[in-house]
CSV table of C-alpha atoms in Angstrom, one decimal:
chain,number,residue,atom,x,y,z
B,1,MET,CA,1.3,-1.6,-66.5
B,2,SER,CA,-1.9,-0.5,-64.6
B,3,LYS,CA,-1.8,-0.3,-60.9
B,4,GLU,CA,-5.5,-0.2,-60.5
B,5,PRO,CA,-6.9,-3.3,-58.5
B,6,GLN,CA,-8.7,-5.8,-60.5
B,7,ALA,CA,-12.5,-6.2,-60.2
B,8,GLY,CA,-13.3,-8.7,-57.3
B,9,ARG,CA,-9.8,-8.5,-55.6
B,10,PRO,CA,-9.4,-6.8,-52.2
B,11,LYS,CA,-7.6,-3.5,-51.9
B,12,GLU,CA,-4.4,-3.4,-50.3
B,13,GLN,CA,-4.4,-1.8,-46.9
B,14,VAL,CA,-1.8,-0.9,-44.4
B,15,VAL,CA,-2.2,-2.8,-41.1
B,16,GLN,CA,-0.7,-1.0,-38.0
B,17,LEU,CA,0.4,-3.3,-35.2
B,18,TYR,CA,0.8,-0.4,-32.9
B,19,GLN,CA,-0.9,3.1,-32.6
B,20,SER,CA,0.3,5.4,-30.1
B,21,GLY,CA,-2.4,6.6,-27.8
B,22,LYS,CA,-3.5,10.4,-27.7
B,23,ARG,CA,-2.6,12.5,-24.8
B,24,ILE,CA,-5.6,12.7,-22.4
B,25,HIS,CA,-6.3,16.2,-21.1
B,26,PRO,CA,-9.1,15.6,-18.5
B,27,LYS,CA,-11.2,18.6,-17.3
B,28,LEU,CA,-10.9,19.5,-13.6
B,29,ALA,CA,-14.0,18.1,-12.1
B,30,LYS,CA,-15.6,19.8,-9.1
B,31,GLY,CA,-18.1,18.2,-6.6
B,32,ARG,CA,-18.6,16.1,-3.6
B,33,PHE,CA,-16.6,13.2,-4.9
B,34,ALA,CA,-13.8,15.4,-6.0
B,35,ASN,CA,-13.6,16.8,-2.5
B,36,TRP,CA,-13.4,13.3,-1.0
B,37,ARG,CA,-10.6,12.6,-3.5
B,38,ILE,CA,-8.7,15.7,-2.6
B,39,ALA,CA,-9.0,14.7,1.1
B,40,ALA,CA,-7.9,11.2,0.5
B,41,ILE,CA,-4.8,12.6,-1.5
B,42,LEU,CA,-4.0,15.0,1.2
B,43,ALA,CA,-4.2,12.2,3.8
B,44,THR,CA,-2.2,9.7,2.1
B,45,GLN,CA,0.5,12.3,1.2
B,46,PHE,CA,0.6,13.7,4.7
B,47,VAL,CA,1.5,10.2,5.8
B,48,PHE,CA,4.1,9.8,3.0
B,49,TYR,CA,5.8,13.2,3.1
B,50,VAL,CA,5.5,14.1,6.8
B,51,LEU,CA,5.6,11.0,9.0
B,52,PRO,CA,9.3,10.4,8.4
B,53,TRP,CA,10.1,13.7,10.1
B,54,PHE,CA,8.4,12.6,13.4
B,55,ASN,CA,10.7,11.6,16.2
B,56,TRP,CA,10.0,9.0,18.6
B,57,SER,CA,12.2,8.3,21.9
B,58,GLY,CA,15.3,10.0,20.3
B,59,ARG,CA,14.9,8.3,16.8
B,60,GLN,CA,12.9,8.5,13.6
B,61,ALA,CA,9.4,7.5,14.5
B,62,VAL,CA,9.0,5.3,11.4
B,63,LEU,CA,12.3,3.7,9.8
B,64,PHE,CA,12.7,0.7,7.8
B,65,ASP,CA,16.4,0.2,8.4
B,66,ILE,CA,17.4,-2.5,5.7
B,67,PRO,CA,21.0,-2.7,6.2
B,68,GLU,CA,20.5,-3.3,10.0
B,69,ARG,CA,17.6,-5.6,9.3
B,70,HIS,CA,15.4,-3.6,11.7
B,71,PHE,CA,12.0,-1.9,11.3
B,72,TYR,CA,10.8,0.9,13.7
B,73,ILE,CA,7.2,1.9,13.8
B,74,PHE,CA,6.7,4.3,16.7
B,75,GLY,CA,7.0,2.2,19.9
B,76,LEU,CA,7.2,-1.0,17.9
B,77,SER,CA,10.7,-2.5,17.0
B,78,LEU,CA,10.6,-5.4,14.7
B,79,GLY,CA,13.6,-7.6,13.7
B,80,MET,CA,14.2,-10.2,11.1
B,81,GLY,CA,12.8,-12.8,13.5
B,82,ASP,CA,9.5,-10.8,13.3
B,83,LEU,CA,8.7,-11.2,9.5
B,84,ILE,CA,5.8,-13.2,10.2
B,85,TYR,CA,4.0,-9.9,11.0
B,86,LEU,CA,4.9,-8.7,7.6
B,87,ALA,CA,3.1,-11.9,6.2
B,88,GLY,CA,0.1,-11.0,8.4
B,89,LEU,CA,0.1,-7.4,7.1
B,90,LEU,CA,0.1,-8.8,3.5
B,91,ILE,CA,-2.8,-11.0,4.1
B,92,ILE,CA,-4.7,-8.1,5.8
B,93,SER,CA,-4.0,-6.0,2.8
B,94,ALA,CA,-5.1,-8.7,0.3
B,95,PHE,CA,-8.4,-9.6,2.0
B,96,GLY,CA,-9.1,-5.9,2.7
B,97,LEU,CA,-8.8,-5.3,-0.9
B,98,PHE,CA,-11.0,-8.3,-1.9
B,99,TRP,CA,-13.6,-7.3,0.8
B,100,TRP,CA,-13.8,-3.6,-0.2
B,101,THR,CA,-13.9,-4.3,-3.9
B,102,THR,CA,-16.8,-6.8,-3.5
B,103,ILE,CA,-18.7,-4.0,-1.7
B,104,ALA,CA,-17.9,-0.8,-3.7
B,105,GLY,CA,-15.6,-1.7,-6.7
B,106,ARG,CA,-12.3,0.2,-7.3
B,107,LEU,CA,-12.5,2.8,-4.6
B,108,TRP,CA,-8.7,2.0,-3.8
B,109,CYS,CA,-7.9,2.8,-7.3
B,110,GLY,CA,-9.9,6.1,-7.5
B,111,TYR,CA,-8.9,7.5,-4.2
B,112,ALA,CA,-5.7,6.1,-2.6
B,113,CYS,CA,-3.6,4.2,-5.2
B,114,PRO,CA,-0.2,5.8,-5.7
B,115,GLN,CA,-0.6,5.9,-9.5
B,116,THR,CA,-3.9,7.7,-9.2
B,117,VAL,CA,-2.7,10.1,-6.4
B,118,TYR,CA,0.4,11.1,-8.3
B,119,THR,CA,-1.2,11.5,-11.6
B,120,GLU,CA,-3.8,13.7,-9.9
B,121,ILE,CA,-1.0,15.7,-8.5
B,122,MET,CA,0.5,16.1,-12.0
B,123,LEU,CA,-3.0,17.2,-13.5
B,124,TRP,CA,-3.2,19.9,-10.8
B,125,ILE,CA,0.1,21.3,-11.9
B,126,ASP,CA,-1.0,21.0,-15.5
B,127,HIS,CA,-4.2,23.0,-14.5
B,128,PHE,CA,-2.4,25.5,-12.5
B,129,VAL,CA,0.2,26.3,-15.0
B,130,GLU,CA,-1.4,25.7,-18.3
B,131,GLY,CA,-5.1,26.2,-17.5
B,132,ASP,CA,-8.0,23.9,-17.8
B,133,ARG,CA,-8.6,21.3,-20.7
B,134,ASN,CA,-9.5,23.6,-23.6
B,135,LYS,CA,-6.5,25.8,-22.9
B,136,ARG,CA,-4.1,22.9,-22.6
B,137,LEU,CA,-5.5,21.5,-26.0
B,138,LYS,CA,-5.0,24.8,-27.6
B,139,LEU,CA,-1.5,25.2,-26.1
B,140,ASP,CA,-0.4,21.7,-27.4
B,141,LYS,CA,-1.5,22.7,-31.0
B,142,GLU,CA,0.3,26.1,-30.9
B,143,PRO,CA,3.8,26.4,-32.5
B,144,TRP,CA,6.7,26.6,-30.2
B,145,ASN,CA,7.4,30.3,-29.2
B,146,ALA,CA,8.7,32.2,-26.3
B,147,ARG,CA,5.2,32.0,-24.5
B,148,LYS,CA,4.9,28.3,-25.0
B,149,ILE,CA,8.5,27.6,-23.8
B,150,ARG,CA,8.0,29.7,-20.7
B,151,ILE,CA,4.7,27.9,-19.9
B,152,LYS,CA,6.2,24.4,-20.4
B,153,ALA,CA,9.5,25.2,-18.6
B,154,THR,CA,7.5,26.4,-15.6
B,155,LYS,CA,5.5,23.3,-15.6
B,156,TYR,CA,8.3,21.1,-15.9
B,157,LEU,CA,10.2,22.9,-13.2
B,158,LEU,CA,7.2,22.2,-10.7
B,159,ILE,CA,7.1,18.6,-11.8
B,160,PHE,CA,10.7,18.1,-11.2
B,161,VAL,CA,10.5,19.6,-7.9
B,162,VAL,CA,7.6,17.3,-6.9
B,163,CYS,CA,9.5,14.3,-8.2
B,164,ALA,CA,12.6,15.1,-6.7
B,165,TRP,CA,11.2,15.7,-3.4
B,166,THR,CA,9.0,12.5,-3.6
B,167,GLY,CA,12.3,10.5,-4.3
B,168,ILE,CA,14.0,12.0,-1.4
B,169,THR,CA,11.1,11.4,0.9
B,170,PHE,CA,11.0,7.7,-0.2
B,171,ALA,CA,14.6,7.2,0.6
B,172,GLY,CA,13.8,8.9,4.0
B,173,TRP,CA,11.7,5.9,5.0
B,174,PHE,CA,14.9,3.7,4.8
B,175,THR,CA,17.6,6.1,6.1
B,176,PRO,CA,17.3,8.7,8.8
B,177,ILE,CA,15.6,11.5,6.8
B,178,ARG,CA,17.0,14.2,9.2
B,179,GLU,CA,20.5,13.3,8.2
B,180,PHE,CA,19.7,12.5,4.6
B,181,VAL,CA,18.2,15.6,3.5
B,182,PRO,CA,21.0,17.8,4.5
B,183,ALA,CA,23.6,15.2,3.0
B,184,VAL,CA,21.8,15.5,-0.3
B,185,PHE,CA,22.2,19.3,-0.6
B,186,ALA,CA,25.8,18.9,0.6
B,187,LEU,CA,26.5,16.3,-1.9
B,188,SER,CA,27.7,14.0,0.7
B,189,ALA,CA,24.8,11.5,0.9
B,190,GLY,CA,25.3,7.7,0.5
B,191,GLY,CA,25.4,6.2,-3.0
B,192,GLY,CA,22.7,3.6,-2.2
B,193,ALA,CA,20.2,6.2,-0.7
B,194,LEU,CA,20.8,8.5,-3.6
B,195,PHE,CA,20.2,5.9,-6.2
B,196,ALA,CA,16.9,5.0,-4.4
B,197,ALA,CA,15.9,8.7,-4.4
B,198,ALA,CA,16.8,9.2,-7.9
B,199,PHE,CA,15.0,6.1,-9.1
B,200,TYR,CA,11.8,6.6,-7.3
B,201,GLY,CA,11.7,10.2,-8.5
B,202,PHE,CA,12.3,9.3,-12.0
B,203,MET,CA,9.6,6.5,-11.9
B,204,THR,CA,7.2,8.9,-10.5
B,205,PHE,CA,7.9,11.2,-13.4
B,206,LEU,CA,7.6,8.4,-15.8
B,207,PHE,CA,4.3,6.8,-14.3
B,208,ALA,CA,2.4,9.8,-13.2
B,209,HIS,CA,3.3,12.5,-15.9
B,210,ILE,CA,4.4,10.5,-19.0
B,211,MET,CA,2.2,7.4,-19.0
B,212,ARG,CA,-0.4,8.2,-16.6
B,213,GLU,CA,-3.6,6.3,-17.5
B,214,GLN,CA,-1.6,3.8,-19.6
B,215,VAL,CA,-0.3,2.3,-16.2
B,216,CYS,CA,-3.9,1.7,-15.2
B,217,LYS,CA,-5.1,0.3,-18.6
B,218,TYR,CA,-2.1,-2.0,-19.6
B,219,MET,CA,0.2,-2.5,-16.6
B,220,CYS,CA,-1.8,-2.7,-13.4
B,221,PRO,CA,-2.9,-6.4,-13.0
B,222,TYR,CA,-5.8,-5.4,-10.6
B,223,ALA,CA,-7.6,-4.0,-13.7
B,224,ARG,CA,-7.5,-7.4,-15.2
B,225,PHE,CA,-8.8,-9.5,-12.3
B,226,GLN,CA,-11.1,-7.1,-10.7
B,227,SER,CA,-14.0,-8.7,-12.3
B,228,ALA,CA,-13.6,-11.9,-10.2
B,229,MET,CA,-14.4,-9.9,-7.1
B,230,PHE,CA,-17.6,-8.1,-8.6
B,231,ASP,CA,-20.9,-9.4,-8.5
B,232,HIS,CA,-24.4,-8.1,-9.4
B,233,ASP,CA,-24.7,-6.3,-6.0
B,234,THR,CA,-21.3,-4.6,-6.1
B,235,LEU,CA,-21.7,-0.7,-6.0
B,236,VAL,CA,-20.2,0.5,-9.3
B,237,ILE,CA,-20.4,3.8,-11.4
B,238,SER,CA,-23.1,3.3,-13.8
B,239,TYR,CA,-25.0,5.3,-16.4
B,240,ASP,CA,-28.8,5.0,-16.1
B,241,GLU,CA,-29.4,4.1,-19.8
B,242,GLU,CA,-33.2,3.7,-19.2
B,243,ARG,CA,-33.4,7.3,-17.9
B,244,GLY,CA,-30.8,9.0,-20.2
B,245,GLU,CA,-31.7,7.5,-23.7
B,246,PRO,CA,-32.3,8.6,-26.2
B,247,ARG,CA,-29.7,11.3,-25.7
B,248,GLY,CA,-29.6,14.5,-27.5
B,249,ALA,CA,-29.0,18.3,-27.2
B,250,ARG,CA,-31.9,20.6,-26.3
B,251,LYS,CA,-32.5,24.1,-25.1
B,252,LYS,CA,-32.5,24.5,-21.4
B,253,THR,CA,-36.1,25.9,-21.5
B,254,ALA,CA,-37.3,22.8,-23.4
B,255,SER,CA,-39.3,20.2,-21.3
B,256,ARG,CA,-38.3,16.6,-21.4
B,257,GLU,CA,-42.0,15.6,-22.5
B,258,ASP,CA,-41.6,18.2,-25.7
B,259,THR,CA,-38.3,16.8,-26.7
B,260,HIS,CA,-39.0,13.0,-26.4
B,261,LEU,CA,-35.3,12.7,-25.2
B,262,GLY,CA,-33.8,11.1,-22.2
B,263,ASP,CA,-32.1,13.2,-19.6
B,264,CYS,CA,-28.7,12.8,-21.2
B,265,ILE,CA,-28.1,16.0,-23.2
B,266,ASN,CA,-25.0,14.4,-24.8
B,267,CYS,CA,-22.6,17.1,-23.7
B,268,THR,CA,-19.8,14.7,-23.2
B,269,MET,CA,-18.7,16.2,-19.8
B,270,CYS,CA,-18.4,12.9,-18.4
B,271,VAL,CA,-16.0,11.8,-21.0
B,272,GLN,CA,-14.0,15.1,-20.8
B,273,VAL,CA,-13.2,14.8,-16.9
B,274,CYS,CA,-12.5,11.1,-17.2
B,275,PRO,CA,-8.7,10.6,-16.3
B,276,VAL,CA,-8.6,7.5,-18.4
B,277,GLY,CA,-10.6,8.9,-21.3
B,278,ILE,CA,-13.5,6.3,-21.4
B,279,ASP,CA,-17.3,6.9,-22.0
B,280,ILE,CA,-19.1,5.5,-19.0
B,281,ARG,CA,-22.4,5.6,-21.2
B,282,ASP,CA,-21.0,2.7,-23.0
B,283,GLY,CA,-21.2,0.6,-19.8
B,284,LEU,CA,-18.8,-0.6,-17.1
B,285,GLN,CA,-15.2,-1.0,-18.4
B,286,TYR,CA,-12.2,-2.4,-16.9
B,287,GLU,CA,-10.4,0.9,-17.5
B,288,CYS,CA,-12.6,2.6,-15.1
B,289,ILE,CA,-10.8,3.4,-11.8
B,290,GLY,CA,-13.9,4.5,-9.9
B,291,CYS,CA,-12.8,8.1,-9.3
B,292,ALA,CA,-16.4,9.3,-9.8
B,293,ALA,CA,-15.3,12.5,-11.6
B,294,CYS,CA,-18.1,11.7,-14.2
B,295,ILE,CA,-20.8,11.7,-11.4
B,296,ASP,CA,-19.6,15.2,-10.3
B,297,ALA,CA,-19.6,16.5,-14.0
B,298,CYS,CA,-23.0,14.9,-14.7
B,299,ASP,CA,-24.6,16.1,-11.4
B,300,GLU,CA,-23.4,19.7,-12.5
B,301,ILE,CA,-25.1,19.5,-15.8
B,302,MET,CA,-28.3,18.0,-14.2
B,303,ASP,CA,-28.5,20.9,-11.9
B,304,LYS,CA,-28.1,23.3,-14.7
B,305,MET,CA,-30.8,21.7,-16.6
B,306,ASP,CA,-33.1,21.6,-13.5
B,307,TYR,CA,-33.1,17.6,-13.8
B,308,PRO,CA,-32.7,15.3,-10.8
B,309,ARG,CA,-29.2,14.2,-10.1
B,310,GLY,CA,-28.0,10.6,-10.5
B,311,LEU,CA,-27.9,10.2,-14.2
B,312,ILE,CA,-24.6,8.7,-13.6
B,313,ARG,CA,-24.3,7.4,-10.0
B,314,TYR,CA,-22.9,4.7,-7.6
B,315,THR,CA,-25.5,1.8,-7.9
B,316,THR,CA,-25.5,-1.9,-8.5
B,317,GLU,CA,-26.4,-3.8,-11.7
B,318,SER,CA,-29.4,-5.5,-10.0
B,319,ALA,CA,-30.8,-2.2,-8.9
B,320,LEU,CA,-30.5,-0.9,-12.5
B,321,LYS,CA,-32.5,-4.0,-13.7
B,322,HIS,CA,-35.1,-3.2,-11.0
B,323,GLU,CA,-34.5,-6.5,-9.1
B,324,TYR,CA,-34.7,-4.3,-5.9
B,325,SER,CA,-35.0,-0.6,-5.2
B,326,GLU,CA,-32.0,1.9,-4.6
B,327,LYS,CA,-33.2,1.9,-1.0
B,328,ASP,CA,-32.5,-1.8,-0.6
B,329,ILE,CA,-28.8,-1.7,-1.8
B,330,LYS,CA,-27.6,-1.4,1.9
B,331,LYS,CA,-29.4,-4.5,2.5
B,332,ARG,CA,-27.3,-6.5,0.1
B,333,LEU,CA,-24.2,-5.8,2.0
B,334,LEU,CA,-24.8,-8.6,4.3
B,335,ARG,CA,-24.5,-11.3,1.5
B,336,PRO,CA,-22.2,-14.3,1.8
B,337,ARG,CA,-19.2,-13.1,-0.2
B,338,VAL,CA,-19.0,-9.9,1.8
B,339,LEU,CA,-19.4,-11.7,5.0
B,340,GLY,CA,-16.7,-14.4,4.0
B,341,TYR,CA,-14.1,-11.7,3.2
B,342,GLY,CA,-15.1,-9.7,6.3
B,343,ALA,CA,-14.7,-12.7,8.6
B,344,VAL,CA,-11.1,-13.6,7.2
B,345,LEU,CA,-10.1,-9.9,7.4
B,346,PHE,CA,-11.4,-9.6,11.0
B,347,ALA,CA,-9.6,-12.7,12.0
B,348,ALA,CA,-6.3,-11.5,10.3
B,349,VAL,CA,-6.5,-8.3,12.0
B,350,ALA,CA,-7.2,-9.9,15.4
B,351,ALA,CA,-4.4,-12.3,14.9
B,352,LEU,CA,-1.9,-9.6,14.0
B,353,LEU,CA,-2.7,-7.4,16.9
B,354,PHE,CA,-2.7,-10.3,19.4
B,355,GLY,CA,0.5,-11.4,18.1
B,356,ILE,CA,2.0,-7.9,18.4
B,357,VAL,CA,0.7,-7.4,21.7
B,358,THR,CA,1.9,-10.7,23.2
B,359,ARG,CA,5.2,-10.8,21.3
B,360,GLU,CA,8.2,-11.8,23.3
B,361,THR,CA,10.8,-9.0,23.2
B,362,LEU,CA,13.6,-11.3,23.9
B,363,HIS,CA,14.5,-14.7,22.3
B,364,VAL,CA,16.9,-17.4,23.2
B,365,ASP,CA,18.4,-20.1,21.0
B,366,ILE,CA,20.1,-22.9,23.0
B,367,ILE,CA,23.0,-24.2,20.8
B,368,LYS,CA,24.8,-27.4,21.9
B,369,ASP,CA,28.5,-27.2,21.8
B,370,ARG,CA,29.3,-30.1,19.2
B,371,GLY,CA,33.0,-29.8,20.2
B,372,VAL,CA,32.4,-31.1,23.7
B,373,MET,CA,29.5,-33.7,23.8
B,374,VAL,CA,30.1,-34.6,27.6
B,375,ARG,CA,33.0,-34.2,29.9
B,376,GLU,CA,33.6,-34.7,33.7
B,377,ASN,CA,34.2,-31.4,35.8
B,378,ASN,CA,36.5,-30.9,38.9
B,379,GLN,CA,33.6,-32.1,41.1
B,380,GLY,CA,33.4,-35.4,39.2
B,381,TRP,CA,29.9,-34.5,37.7
B,382,LEU,CA,29.0,-34.9,34.1
B,383,GLU,CA,29.0,-31.5,32.2
B,384,ASN,CA,27.6,-30.5,28.9
B,385,ALA,CA,28.5,-27.1,27.3
B,386,TYR,CA,25.9,-24.8,25.5
B,387,ASN,CA,25.9,-21.3,23.8
B,388,LEU,CA,22.9,-19.1,24.5
B,389,ARG,CA,22.3,-17.0,21.5
B,390,ILE,CA,20.0,-14.2,23.1
B,391,ILE,CA,18.5,-11.6,20.7
B,392,ASN,CA,16.8,-8.5,22.2
B,393,ALA,CA,14.2,-7.5,19.9
B,394,SER,CA,13.4,-4.2,21.8
B,395,GLU,CA,15.2,-0.9,21.7
B,396,LYS,CA,15.8,-1.0,25.7
B,397,GLU,CA,18.5,-2.8,27.5
B,398,GLN,CA,17.3,-6.0,29.1
B,399,VAL,CA,18.7,-8.2,31.9
B,400,LEU,CA,18.1,-11.9,31.7
B,401,ASP,CA,18.7,-14.7,34.4
B,402,ALA,CA,18.3,-18.4,33.9
B,403,LYS,CA,17.9,-21.7,35.6
B,404,VAL,CA,17.7,-25.4,34.3
B,405,SER,CA,15.8,-28.3,35.3
B,406,GLY,CA,15.5,-32.2,34.3
B,407,PHE,CA,17.4,-34.0,37.2
B,408,ASP,CA,17.1,-34.0,40.8
B,409,GLU,CA,20.6,-32.6,41.0
B,410,ILE,CA,21.5,-30.2,38.4
B,411,THR,CA,23.5,-26.9,38.3
B,412,LEU,CA,23.9,-24.1,35.6
B,413,THR,CA,27.2,-22.3,35.6
B,414,GLY,CA,28.8,-19.4,33.3
B,415,LEU,CA,26.3,-16.9,33.9
B,416,PRO,CA,27.7,-13.5,35.0
B,417,GLU,CA,26.7,-12.3,38.4
B,418,GLY,CA,23.6,-10.3,38.4
B,419,GLY,CA,22.3,-11.8,35.1
B,420,ILE,CA,23.2,-11.1,31.6
B,421,THR,CA,22.8,-7.7,30.3
B,422,VAL,CA,21.8,-7.5,26.7
B,423,PRO,CA,21.7,-4.2,24.9
B,424,GLY,CA,18.8,-3.0,22.8
B,425,ASN,CA,18.5,-4.4,19.3
B,426,GLU,CA,21.5,-6.5,19.9
B,427,THR,CA,22.3,-10.4,19.6
B,428,ILE,CA,25.0,-11.8,21.9
B,429,THR,CA,26.1,-15.3,22.6
B,430,VAL,CA,27.0,-16.6,26.1
B,431,PRO,CA,28.7,-19.9,26.8
B,432,VAL,CA,27.2,-21.8,29.8
B,433,GLN,CA,27.7,-25.3,31.2
B,434,VAL,CA,25.2,-27.8,32.6
B,435,SER,CA,26.4,-30.4,35.1
B,436,THR,CA,24.8,-33.4,37.0
B,437,ILE,CA,25.6,-36.4,39.0
B,438,PRO,CA,26.7,-39.2,36.9
B,439,GLU,CA,24.1,-41.6,38.3
B,440,TYR,CA,21.3,-39.5,37.1
B,441,ALA,CA,22.5,-39.3,33.4
B,442,ASP,CA,23.3,-42.7,32.0
B,443,LYS,CA,24.4,-43.2,28.4
B,444,GLY,CA,22.4,-41.4,25.8
B,445,SER,CA,20.2,-38.2,25.6
B,446,HIS,CA,18.2,-36.9,28.3
B,447,PRO,CA,15.7,-33.9,28.1
B,448,ILE,CA,16.2,-30.8,30.2
B,449,GLU,CA,14.6,-27.5,30.1
B,450,PHE,CA,15.9,-23.9,30.5
B,451,GLU,CA,13.7,-21.3,32.2
B,452,PHE,CA,14.6,-17.7,31.4
B,453,SER,CA,13.3,-14.5,33.4
B,454,TYR,CA,14.0,-11.3,31.8
B,455,ARG,CA,13.1,-7.5,32.4
B,456,TYR,CA,14.2,-4.1,31.2
B,457,ALA,CA,17.2,-2.7,33.1
B,458,ASP,CA,15.4,0.5,34.0
B,459,ASP,CA,12.0,-1.1,35.0
B,460,ASN,CA,11.2,-2.7,38.3
B,461,GLU,CA,8.0,-4.5,37.1
B,462,ALA,CA,7.9,-8.4,37.5
B,463,PRO,CA,10.1,-10.2,35.0
B,464,ARG,CA,8.6,-12.1,32.1
B,465,THR,CA,9.6,-15.6,31.6
B,466,LEU,CA,10.0,-18.1,28.8
B,467,THR,CA,11.2,-21.7,28.5
B,468,GLU,CA,13.4,-23.6,26.0
B,469,LYS,CA,13.8,-27.3,25.7
B,470,ALA,CA,17.3,-28.9,25.2
B,471,SER,CA,19.0,-32.2,25.6
B,472,PHE,CA,21.8,-33.5,28.1
B,473,ILE,CA,24.2,-36.1,26.8
B,474,GLY,CA,25.0,-38.7,29.5
B,475,GLU,CA,28.1,-41.0,29.6
């Protein structure tokens, strides 16, 4: 029986539901934007790797102590009651991202995103050990031999060191790093901290070395909704098709008039340096992370060809369509969307700073003793019992005194002589009693007010005050 397809019938084809992506080996870009990217990476990694080692007033300068539910940021000490500031920080981060993206696209992705930063570090290691793009491609095609094993082993040893130290540093943000690091090498570190270090180090290896651009393409939600923040006046990396087309190779000595070609010589250098493997000449794509490596590569080629720079550049869609000149791009910064995001961002920053500066470092909760609603004391006065739950949100010891008002004759008893001493970052409960003449407090609930004055134990400045309302139950 013949297996030849009959005339008019479609041929059988194999449909692949999944096709694995090819490994991208980007060429190392050099230029002004590459230098900016290096500076951003060094700055962010200085904060990440070095900041936990700083000390402040006898403790780690920045420490997020999850078990004790307390955050330390230099001189600022925040407890669980200060989570409102975390909400404010998240609002600032969100609107800061919206505002900056509306102005200049995905600069966060290209210069400061941890995924981009650690992918770039892994690419540095690849370049340092295996060589530039062509050497890496050639090495991958070579059969396994002693030379290839030595090169690959060296590369993975360096990657392991970077990932391991990254994981250890990450755990050092949540546990005292000066104690944790020696404990790791002494094999005496706590299980929770070790798990956090190992997990973060492994995820750094998986995302930054194994998956790389796949994270940006398929996992990052920002790549999907970035278009909602773009408009025709957003600065994005663009290929000037009007100037570059028709593209084609030519000799360096050939003039543009003789070749009848555009400025693009079709060298594909912009593709070779792209860390996500796209061709910017096909237009703006959601995979583009705005790293500007293609601009550096193209500018270098334009310099060699003695052509003006800017075939690939930061510009706006409206400028490319000649709706206004390149010089007028700055004027478009003051458009409603930018001003709106900027106003909200400024208000959020101002509110957060005001809240931190004016925050009370001591909080008091007045809890009515439900076991004894009202009783008569030895003097024949009516008495209510309360528990003062005092929270010291600072690191210093504070002294608190209190008085109460609400009736013409009212007394507060139960306070220790000299005031209540509250250790730093501690919460204590102090029982007190409030009493008044029976004629003043008939049956029912009566409003009263506690006034507290507090100061640091080693400080002679005037005490700060706060008031809390409560109720007094009469006979």
